[in-house]
Amino acid sequence: MNKHFEDARYYLKRAGETASKGVKEELEPVEQRFRELTGKESEPEAGRLDKVKSDLKELQQNAEGEAEQAIADAREKIDSYRQKDETEA
């Protein structure tokens, strides 16, 4: 019986994918006409996308630098704590 459910799920998935493709194909001329009338582009501006990528890269580098600094600070604190314990013992 489980095999029947697997088959049904497979065919439902295929039907959904086919229906989705059909809807996109039917609405493509409408979308094109809408974009022509409103002057909107279908793809984002290349410069804008590059700016977002560079901003993300900068954020990543800042985060890496902050993480390295936090690790260095933690190591210093641990070393000073250990030295303090050794002198007291």
PDB file of N, CA and C in Angstrom:
ATOM      1  N   MET A   1       0.820  -1.181   0.000  1.00  0.00           N
ATOM      2  CA  MET A   1       0.000   0.000   0.000  1.00  0.00           C
ATOM      3  C   MET A   1       0.870   1.253   0.000  1.00  0.00           C
ATOM      4  N   ASN A   2       2.010   1.183   0.690  1.00  0.00           N
ATOM      5  CA  ASN A   2       2.919   2.320   0.758  1.00  0.00           C
ATOM      6  C   ASN A   2       3.418   2.697  -0.631  1.00  0.00           C
ATOM      7  N   LYS A   3       3.632   1.714  -1.484  1.00  0.00           N
ATOM      8  CA  LYS A   3       4.092   1.950  -2.852  1.00  0.00           C
ATOM      9  C   LYS A   3       3.081   2.808  -3.622  1.00  0.00           C
ATOM     10  N   HIS A   4       1.794   2.586  -3.356  1.00  0.00           N
ATOM     11  CA  HIS A   4       0.758   3.371  -4.036  1.00  0.00           C
ATOM     12  C   HIS A   4       0.850   4.844  -3.649  1.00  0.00           C
ATOM     13  N   PHE A   5       1.133   5.112  -2.379  1.00  0.00           N
ATOM     14  CA  PHE A   5       1.266   6.496  -1.931  1.00  0.00           C
ATOM     15  C   PHE A   5       2.506   7.146  -2.534  1.00  0.00           C
ATOM     16  N   GLU A   6       3.576   6.382  -2.622  1.00  0.00           N
ATOM     17  CA  GLU A   6       4.791   6.912  -3.243  1.00  0.00           C
ATOM     18  C   GLU A   6       4.541   7.252  -4.708  1.00  0.00           C
ATOM     19  N   ASP A   7       3.849   6.370  -5.416  1.00  0.00           N
ATOM     20  CA  ASP A   7       3.521   6.625  -6.818  1.00  0.00           C
ATOM     21  C   ASP A   7       2.629   7.856  -6.950  1.00  0.00           C
ATOM     22  N   ALA A   8       1.621   7.940  -6.096  1.00  0.00           N
ATOM     23  CA  ALA A   8       0.687   9.071  -6.160  1.00  0.00           C
ATOM     24  C   ALA A   8       1.429  10.376  -5.875  1.00  0.00           C
ATOM     25  N   ARG A   9       2.310  10.372  -4.891  1.00  0.00           N
ATOM     26  CA  ARG A   9       3.070  11.575  -4.568  1.00  0.00           C
ATOM     27  C   ARG A   9       3.964  11.983  -5.740  1.00  0.00           C
ATOM     28  N   TYR A  10       4.584  11.020  -6.380  1.00  0.00           N
ATOM     29  CA  TYR A  10       5.441  11.301  -7.529  1.00  0.00           C
ATOM     30  C   TYR A  10       4.639  11.963  -8.646  1.00  0.00           C
ATOM     31  N   TYR A  11       3.490  11.383  -8.971  1.00  0.00           N
ATOM     32  CA  TYR A  11       2.687  11.920 -10.070  1.00  0.00           C
ATOM     33  C   TYR A  11       2.070  13.272  -9.715  1.00  0.00           C
ATOM     34  N   LEU A  12       1.721  13.482  -8.460  1.00  0.00           N
ATOM     35  CA  LEU A  12       1.222  14.797  -8.039  1.00  0.00           C
ATOM     36  C   LEU A  12       2.310  15.855  -8.163  1.00  0.00           C
ATOM     37  N   LYS A  13       3.526  15.470  -7.800  1.00  0.00           N
ATOM     38  CA  LYS A  13       4.644  16.403  -7.927  1.00  0.00           C
ATOM     39  C   LYS A  13       4.866  16.761  -9.393  1.00  0.00           C
ATOM     40  N   ARG A  14       4.871  15.758 -10.237  1.00  0.00           N
ATOM     41  CA  ARG A  14       5.043  16.002 -11.676  1.00  0.00           C
ATOM     42  C   ARG A  14       3.926  16.876 -12.231  1.00  0.00           C
ATOM     43  N   ALA A  15       2.700  16.619 -11.799  1.00  0.00           N
ATOM     44  CA  ALA A  15       1.558  17.413 -12.262  1.00  0.00           C
ATOM     45  C   ALA A  15       1.711  18.860 -11.805  1.00  0.00           C
ATOM     46  N   GLY A  16       2.154  19.059 -10.576  1.00  0.00           N
ATOM     47  CA  GLY A  16       2.377  20.417 -10.070  1.00  0.00           C
ATOM     48  C   GLY A  16       3.452  21.146 -10.854  1.00  0.00           C
ATOM     49  N   GLU A  17       4.554  20.460 -11.142  1.00  0.00           N
ATOM     50  CA  GLU A  17       5.634  21.076 -11.919  1.00  0.00           C
ATOM     51  C   GLU A  17       5.161  21.438 -13.327  1.00  0.00           C
ATOM     52  N   THR A  18       4.415  20.541 -13.946  1.00  0.00           N
ATOM     53  CA  THR A  18       3.909  20.790 -15.294  1.00  0.00           C
ATOM     54  C   THR A  18       2.920  21.955 -15.291  1.00  0.00           C
ATOM     55  N   ALA A  19       2.051  22.002 -14.293  1.00  0.00           N
ATOM     56  CA  ALA A  19       1.085  23.096 -14.196  1.00  0.00           C
ATOM     57  C   ALA A  19       1.809  24.419 -13.972  1.00  0.00           C
ATOM     58  N   SER A  20       2.844  24.403 -13.138  1.00  0.00           N
ATOM     59  CA  SER A  20       3.615  25.622 -12.872  1.00  0.00           C
ATOM     60  C   SER A  20       4.267  26.135 -14.148  1.00  0.00           C
ATOM     61  N   LYS A  21       4.868  25.245 -14.908  1.00  0.00           N
ATOM     62  CA  LYS A  21       5.486  25.639 -16.182  1.00  0.00           C
ATOM     63  C   LYS A  21       4.441  26.205 -17.143  1.00  0.00           C
ATOM     64  N   GLY A  22       3.271  25.587 -17.175  1.00  0.00           N
ATOM     65  CA  GLY A  22       2.209  26.052 -18.059  1.00  0.00           C
ATOM     66  C   GLY A  22       1.724  27.439 -17.681  1.00  0.00           C
ATOM     67  N   VAL A  23       1.552  27.683 -16.394  1.00  0.00           N
ATOM     68  CA  VAL A  23       1.108  29.000 -15.937  1.00  0.00           C
ATOM     69  C   VAL A  23       2.156  30.056 -16.275  1.00  0.00           C
ATOM     70  N   LYS A  24       3.421  29.748 -16.024  1.00  0.00           N
ATOM     71  CA  LYS A  24       4.485  30.705 -16.347  1.00  0.00           C
ATOM     72  C   LYS A  24       4.497  31.018 -17.843  1.00  0.00           C
ATOM     73  N   GLU A  25       4.333  29.995 -18.652  1.00  0.00           N
ATOM     74  CA  GLU A  25       4.345  30.178 -20.102  1.00  0.00           C
ATOM     75  C   GLU A  25       3.165  31.037 -20.557  1.00  0.00           C
ATOM     76  N   GLU A  26       2.004  30.817 -19.956  1.00  0.00           N
ATOM     77  CA  GLU A  26       0.820  31.590 -20.331  1.00  0.00           C
ATOM     78  C   GLU A  26       0.922  33.044 -19.869  1.00  0.00           C
ATOM     79  N   LEU A  27       1.541  33.277 -18.729  1.00  0.00           N
ATOM     80  CA  LEU A  27       1.619  34.634 -18.183  1.00  0.00           C
ATOM     81  C   LEU A  27       2.819  35.431 -18.687  1.00  0.00           C
ATOM     82  N   GLU A  28       3.737  34.780 -19.370  1.00  0.00           N
ATOM     83  CA  GLU A  28       4.936  35.467 -19.860  1.00  0.00           C
ATOM     84  C   GLU A  28       4.607  36.674 -20.741  1.00  0.00           C
ATOM     85  N   PRO A  29       3.694  36.567 -21.727  1.00  0.00           N
ATOM     86  CA  PRO A  29       3.370  37.757 -22.535  1.00  0.00           C
ATOM     87  C   PRO A  29       2.736  38.872 -21.702  1.00  0.00           C
ATOM     88  N   VAL A  30       1.928  38.509 -20.714  1.00  0.00           N
ATOM     89  CA  VAL A  30       1.296  39.511 -19.851  1.00  0.00           C
ATOM     90  C   VAL A  30       2.366  40.228 -19.040  1.00  0.00           C
ATOM     91  N   GLU A  31       3.300  39.468 -18.484  1.00  0.00           N
ATOM     92  CA  GLU A  31       4.387  40.067 -17.710  1.00  0.00           C
ATOM     93  C   GLU A  31       5.221  40.994 -18.597  1.00  0.00           C
ATOM     94  N   GLN A  32       5.529  40.538 -19.790  1.00  0.00           N
ATOM     95  CA  GLN A  32       6.324  41.346 -20.721  1.00  0.00           C
ATOM     96  C   GLN A  32       5.615  42.666 -21.020  1.00  0.00           C
ATOM     97  N   ARG A  33       4.338  42.596 -21.285  1.00  0.00           N
ATOM     98  CA  ARG A  33       3.557  43.802 -21.585  1.00  0.00           C
ATOM     99  C   ARG A  33       3.519  44.727 -20.371  1.00  0.00           C
ATOM    100  N   PHE A  34       3.342  44.173 -19.199  1.00  0.00           N
ATOM    101  CA  PHE A  34       3.324  44.961 -17.963  1.00  0.00           C
ATOM    102  C   PHE A  34       4.654  45.689 -17.770  1.00  0.00           C
ATOM    103  N   ARG A  35       5.746  44.991 -17.982  1.00  0.00           N
ATOM    104  CA  ARG A  35       7.066  45.600 -17.825  1.00  0.00           C
ATOM    105  C   ARG A  35       7.287  46.717 -18.848  1.00  0.00           C
ATOM    106  N   GLU A  36       6.785  46.523 -20.060  1.00  0.00           N
ATOM    107  CA  GLU A  36       6.907  47.567 -21.078  1.00  0.00           C
ATOM    108  C   GLU A  36       6.124  48.816 -20.671  1.00  0.00           C
ATOM    109  N   LEU A  37       4.934  48.616 -20.139  1.00  0.00           N
ATOM    110  CA  LEU A  37       4.088  49.743 -19.749  1.00  0.00           C
ATOM    111  C   LEU A  37       4.620  50.484 -18.524  1.00  0.00           C
ATOM    112  N   THR A  38       5.171  49.737 -17.567  1.00  0.00           N
ATOM    113  CA  THR A  38       5.646  50.361 -16.339  1.00  0.00           C
ATOM    114  C   THR A  38       7.109  50.765 -16.410  1.00  0.00           C
ATOM    115  N   GLY A  39       7.846  50.232 -17.367  1.00  0.00           N
ATOM    116  CA  GLY A  39       9.261  50.559 -17.495  1.00  0.00           C
ATOM    117  C   GLY A  39      10.143  49.810 -16.511  1.00  0.00           C
ATOM    118  N   LYS A  40       9.626  48.774 -15.909  1.00  0.00           N
ATOM    119  CA  LYS A  40      10.416  47.985 -14.948  1.00  0.00           C
ATOM    120  C   LYS A  40      11.198  46.916 -15.686  1.00  0.00           C
ATOM    121  N   GLU A  41      12.399  46.653 -15.169  1.00  0.00           N
ATOM    122  CA  GLU A  41      13.253  45.630 -15.763  1.00  0.00           C
ATOM    123  C   GLU A  41      12.956  44.289 -15.125  1.00  0.00           C
ATOM    124  N   SER A  42      13.164  43.219 -15.879  1.00  0.00           N
ATOM    125  CA  SER A  42      12.933  41.891 -15.324  1.00  0.00           C
ATOM    126  C   SER A  42      14.103  41.434 -14.467  1.00  0.00           C
ATOM    127  N   GLU A  43      15.289  41.921 -14.750  1.00  0.00           N
ATOM    128  CA  GLU A  43      16.477  41.570 -13.978  1.00  0.00           C
ATOM    129  C   GLU A  43      16.935  42.789 -13.181  1.00  0.00           C
ATOM    130  N   PRO A  44      17.478  42.588 -11.980  1.00  0.00           N
ATOM    131  CA  PRO A  44      17.984  43.730 -11.222  1.00  0.00           C
ATOM    132  C   PRO A  44      19.177  44.361 -11.930  1.00  0.00           C
ATOM    133  N   GLU A  45      19.408  45.618 -11.626  1.00  0.00           N
ATOM    134  CA  GLU A  45      20.531  46.321 -12.233  1.00  0.00           C
ATOM    135  C   GLU A  45      21.836  45.626 -11.867  1.00  0.00           C
ATOM    136  N   ALA A  46      22.729  45.508 -12.844  1.00  0.00           N
ATOM    137  CA  ALA A  46      23.996  44.813 -12.603  1.00  0.00           C
ATOM    138  C   ALA A  46      24.816  45.549 -11.553  1.00  0.00           C
ATOM    139  N   GLY A  47      24.863  46.875 -11.623  1.00  0.00           N
ATOM    140  CA  GLY A  47      25.632  47.646 -10.655  1.00  0.00           C
ATOM    141  C   GLY A  47      25.108  47.478  -9.245  1.00  0.00           C
ATOM    142  N   ARG A  48      23.815  47.406  -9.121  1.00  0.00           N
ATOM    143  CA  ARG A  48      23.203  47.240  -7.800  1.00  0.00           C
ATOM    144  C   ARG A  48      23.568  45.883  -7.208  1.00  0.00           C
ATOM    145  N   LEU A  49      23.518  44.857  -8.026  1.00  0.00           N
ATOM    146  CA  LEU A  49      23.867  43.515  -7.571  1.00  0.00           C
ATOM    147  C   LEU A  49      25.337  43.454  -7.152  1.00  0.00           C
ATOM    148  N   ASP A  50      26.215  44.078  -7.938  1.00  0.00           N
ATOM    149  CA  ASP A  50      27.635  44.106  -7.593  1.00  0.00           C
ATOM    150  C   ASP A  50      27.867  44.835  -6.275  1.00  0.00           C
ATOM    151  N   LYS A  51      27.126  45.906  -6.036  1.00  0.00           N
ATOM    152  CA  LYS A  51      27.265  46.663  -4.788  1.00  0.00           C
ATOM    153  C   LYS A  51      26.850  45.801  -3.590  1.00  0.00           C
ATOM    154  N   VAL A  52      25.765  45.074  -3.735  1.00  0.00           N
ATOM    155  CA  VAL A  52      25.309  44.202  -2.656  1.00  0.00           C
ATOM    156  C   VAL A  52      26.350  43.124  -2.384  1.00  0.00           C
ATOM    157  N   LYS A  53      26.910  42.542  -3.445  1.00  0.00           N
ATOM    158  CA  LYS A  53      27.942  41.513  -3.269  1.00  0.00           C
ATOM    159  C   LYS A  53      29.164  42.077  -2.558  1.00  0.00           C
ATOM    160  N   SER A  54      29.590  43.279  -2.946  1.00  0.00           N
ATOM    161  CA  SER A  54      30.764  43.870  -2.309  1.00  0.00           C
ATOM    162  C   SER A  54      30.469  44.215  -0.851  1.00  0.00           C
ATOM    163  N   ASP A  55      29.245  44.680  -0.566  1.00  0.00           N
ATOM    164  CA  ASP A  55      28.863  44.962   0.818  1.00  0.00           C
ATOM    165  C   ASP A  55      28.893  43.688   1.665  1.00  0.00           C
ATOM    166  N   LEU A  56      28.397  42.594   1.096  1.00  0.00           N
ATOM    167  CA  LEU A  56      28.411  41.323   1.826  1.00  0.00           C
ATOM    168  C   LEU A  56      29.834  40.841   2.071  1.00  0.00           C
ATOM    169  N   LYS A  57      30.693  41.010   1.083  1.00  0.00           N
ATOM    170  CA  LYS A  57      32.092  40.601   1.232  1.00  0.00           C
ATOM    171  C   LYS A  57      32.757  41.416   2.336  1.00  0.00           C
ATOM    172  N   GLU A  58      32.467  42.728   2.373  1.00  0.00           N
ATOM    173  CA  GLU A  58      33.037  43.597   3.402  1.00  0.00           C
ATOM    174  C   GLU A  58      32.535  43.193   4.789  1.00  0.00           C
ATOM    175  N   LEU A  59      31.249  42.880   4.897  1.00  0.00           N
ATOM    176  CA  LEU A  59      30.700  42.428   6.173  1.00  0.00           C
ATOM    177  C   LEU A  59      31.359  41.132   6.625  1.00  0.00           C
ATOM    178  N   GLN A  60      31.593  40.234   5.692  1.00  0.00           N
ATOM    179  CA  GLN A  60      32.240  38.970   6.019  1.00  0.00           C
ATOM    180  C   GLN A  60      33.648  39.208   6.546  1.00  0.00           C
ATOM    181  N   GLN A  61      34.391  40.076   5.878  1.00  0.00           N
ATOM    182  CA  GLN A  61      35.757  40.372   6.310  1.00  0.00           C
ATOM    183  C   GLN A  61      35.766  41.035   7.687  1.00  0.00           C
ATOM    184  N   ASN A  62      34.816  41.941   7.921  1.00  0.00           N
ATOM    185  CA  ASN A  62      34.728  42.586   9.239  1.00  0.00           C
ATOM    186  C   ASN A  62      34.419  41.562  10.318  1.00  0.00           C
ATOM    187  N   ALA A  63      33.498  40.658  10.030  1.00  0.00           N
ATOM    188  CA  ALA A  63      33.132  39.640  11.008  1.00  0.00           C
ATOM    189  C   ALA A  63      34.313  38.723  11.302  1.00  0.00           C
ATOM    190  N   GLU A  64      35.065  38.363  10.269  1.00  0.00           N
ATOM    191  CA  GLU A  64      36.237  37.512  10.484  1.00  0.00           C
ATOM    192  C   GLU A  64      37.278  38.233  11.341  1.00  0.00           C
ATOM    193  N   GLY A  65      37.486  39.508  11.063  1.00  0.00           N
ATOM    194  CA  GLY A  65      38.447  40.279  11.845  1.00  0.00           C
ATOM    195  C   GLY A  65      38.023  40.402  13.297  1.00  0.00           C
ATOM    196  N   GLU A  66      36.739  40.658  13.522  1.00  0.00           N
ATOM    197  CA  GLU A  66      36.229  40.760  14.889  1.00  0.00           C
ATOM    198  C   GLU A  66      36.342  39.429  15.619  1.00  0.00           C
ATOM    199  N   ALA A  67      36.079  38.338  14.918  1.00  0.00           N
ATOM    200  CA  ALA A  67      36.184  37.012  15.535  1.00  0.00           C
ATOM    201  C   ALA A  67      37.632  36.709  15.916  1.00  0.00           C
ATOM    202  N   GLU A  68      38.569  37.044  15.032  1.00  0.00           N
ATOM    203  CA  GLU A  68      39.985  36.815  15.337  1.00  0.00           C
ATOM    204  C   GLU A  68      40.419  37.641  16.540  1.00  0.00           C
ATOM    205  N   GLN A  69      39.944  38.889  16.609  1.00  0.00           N
ATOM    206  CA  GLN A  69      40.300  39.755  17.734  1.00  0.00           C
ATOM    207  C   GLN A  69      39.703  39.212  19.037  1.00  0.00           C
ATOM    208  N   ALA A  70      38.465  38.743  18.982  1.00  0.00           N
ATOM    209  CA  ALA A  70      37.827  38.181  20.174  1.00  0.00           C
ATOM    210  C   ALA A  70      38.575  36.939  20.656  1.00  0.00           C
ATOM    211  N   ILE A  71      39.030  36.117  19.729  1.00  0.00           N
ATOM    212  CA  ILE A  71      39.795  34.916  20.101  1.00  0.00           C
ATOM    213  C   ILE A  71      41.120  35.314  20.735  1.00  0.00           C
ATOM    214  N   ALA A  72      41.787  36.300  20.151  1.00  0.00           N
ATOM    215  CA  ALA A  72      43.063  36.754  20.707  1.00  0.00           C
ATOM    216  C   ALA A  72      42.862  37.314  22.114  1.00  0.00           C
ATOM    217  N   ASP A  73      41.815  38.101  22.317  1.00  0.00           N
ATOM    218  CA  ASP A  73      41.524  38.651  23.638  1.00  0.00           C
ATOM    219  C   ASP A  73      41.240  37.541  24.649  1.00  0.00           C
ATOM    220  N   ALA A  74      40.478  36.547  24.227  1.00  0.00           N
ATOM    221  CA  ALA A  74      40.161  35.433  25.117  1.00  0.00           C
ATOM    222  C   ALA A  74      41.420  34.667  25.491  1.00  0.00           C
ATOM    223  N   ARG A  75      42.312  34.459  24.536  1.00  0.00           N
ATOM    224  CA  ARG A  75      43.566  33.750  24.838  1.00  0.00           C
ATOM    225  C   ARG A  75      44.415  34.532  25.826  1.00  0.00           C
ATOM    226  N   GLU A  76      44.460  35.857  25.659  1.00  0.00           N
ATOM    227  CA  GLU A  76      45.223  36.686  26.600  1.00  0.00           C
ATOM    228  C   GLU A  76      44.652  36.575  28.013  1.00  0.00           C
ATOM    229  N   LYS A  77      43.348  36.634  28.125  1.00  0.00           N
ATOM    230  CA  LYS A  77      42.704  36.530  29.437  1.00  0.00           C
ATOM    231  C   LYS A  77      42.981  35.174  30.076  1.00  0.00           C
ATOM    232  N   ILE A  78      42.918  34.117  29.265  1.00  0.00           N
ATOM    233  CA  ILE A  78      43.180  32.773  29.791  1.00  0.00           C
ATOM    234  C   ILE A  78      44.634  32.666  30.249  1.00  0.00           C
ATOM    235  N   ASP A  79      45.566  33.181  29.438  1.00  0.00           N
ATOM    236  CA  ASP A  79      46.984  33.132  29.810  1.00  0.00           C
ATOM    237  C   ASP A  79      47.235  33.909  31.094  1.00  0.00           C
ATOM    238  N   SER A  80      46.649  35.111  31.211  1.00  0.00           N
ATOM    239  CA  SER A  80      46.866  35.902  32.432  1.00  0.00           C
ATOM    240  C   SER A  80      46.236  35.215  33.634  1.00  0.00           C
ATOM    241  N   TYR A  81      45.112  34.565  33.449  1.00  0.00           N
ATOM    242  CA  TYR A  81      44.462  33.827  34.531  1.00  0.00           C
ATOM    243  C   TYR A  81      45.328  32.655  34.979  1.00  0.00           C
ATOM    244  N   ARG A  82      45.900  31.936  33.996  1.00  0.00           N
ATOM    245  CA  ARG A  82      46.753  30.799  34.319  1.00  0.00           C
ATOM    246  C   ARG A  82      48.028  31.256  35.043  1.00  0.00           C
ATOM    247  N   GLN A  83      48.599  32.356  34.589  1.00  0.00           N
ATOM    248  CA  GLN A  83      49.816  32.877  35.239  1.00  0.00           C
ATOM    249  C   GLN A  83      49.496  33.327  36.661  1.00  0.00           C
ATOM    250  N   LYS A  84      48.351  33.897  36.852  1.00  0.00           N
ATOM    251  CA  LYS A  84      47.927  34.353  38.176  1.00  0.00           C
ATOM    252  C   LYS A  84      47.785  33.146  39.106  1.00  0.00           C
ATOM    253  N   ASP A  85      47.189  32.042  38.608  1.00  0.00           N
ATOM    254  CA  ASP A  85      47.017  30.828  39.402  1.00  0.00           C
ATOM    255  C   ASP A  85      48.372  30.212  39.751  1.00  0.00           C
ATOM    256  N   GLU A  86      49.330  30.250  38.797  1.00  0.00           N
ATOM    257  CA  GLU A  86      50.646  29.662  39.041  1.00  0.00           C
ATOM    258  C   GLU A  86      51.412  30.443  40.108  1.00  0.00           C
ATOM    259  N   THR A  87      51.286  31.742  40.116  1.00  0.00           N
ATOM    260  CA  THR A  87      52.001  32.553  41.102  1.00  0.00           C
ATOM    261  C   THR A  87      51.386  32.408  42.478  1.00  0.00           C
ATOM    262  N   GLU A  88      50.088  32.162  42.556  1.00  0.00           N
ATOM    263  CA  GLU A  88      49.424  31.972  43.844  1.00  0.00           C
ATOM    264  C   GLU A  88      49.679  30.605  44.424  1.00  0.00           C
ATOM    265  N   ALA A  89      49.963  29.602  43.586  1.00  0.00           N
ATOM    266  CA  ALA A  89      50.094  28.242  44.074  1.00  0.00           C
ATOM    267  C   ALA A  89      51.431  27.965  44.651  1.00  0.00           C
TER     268      ALA A  89
END
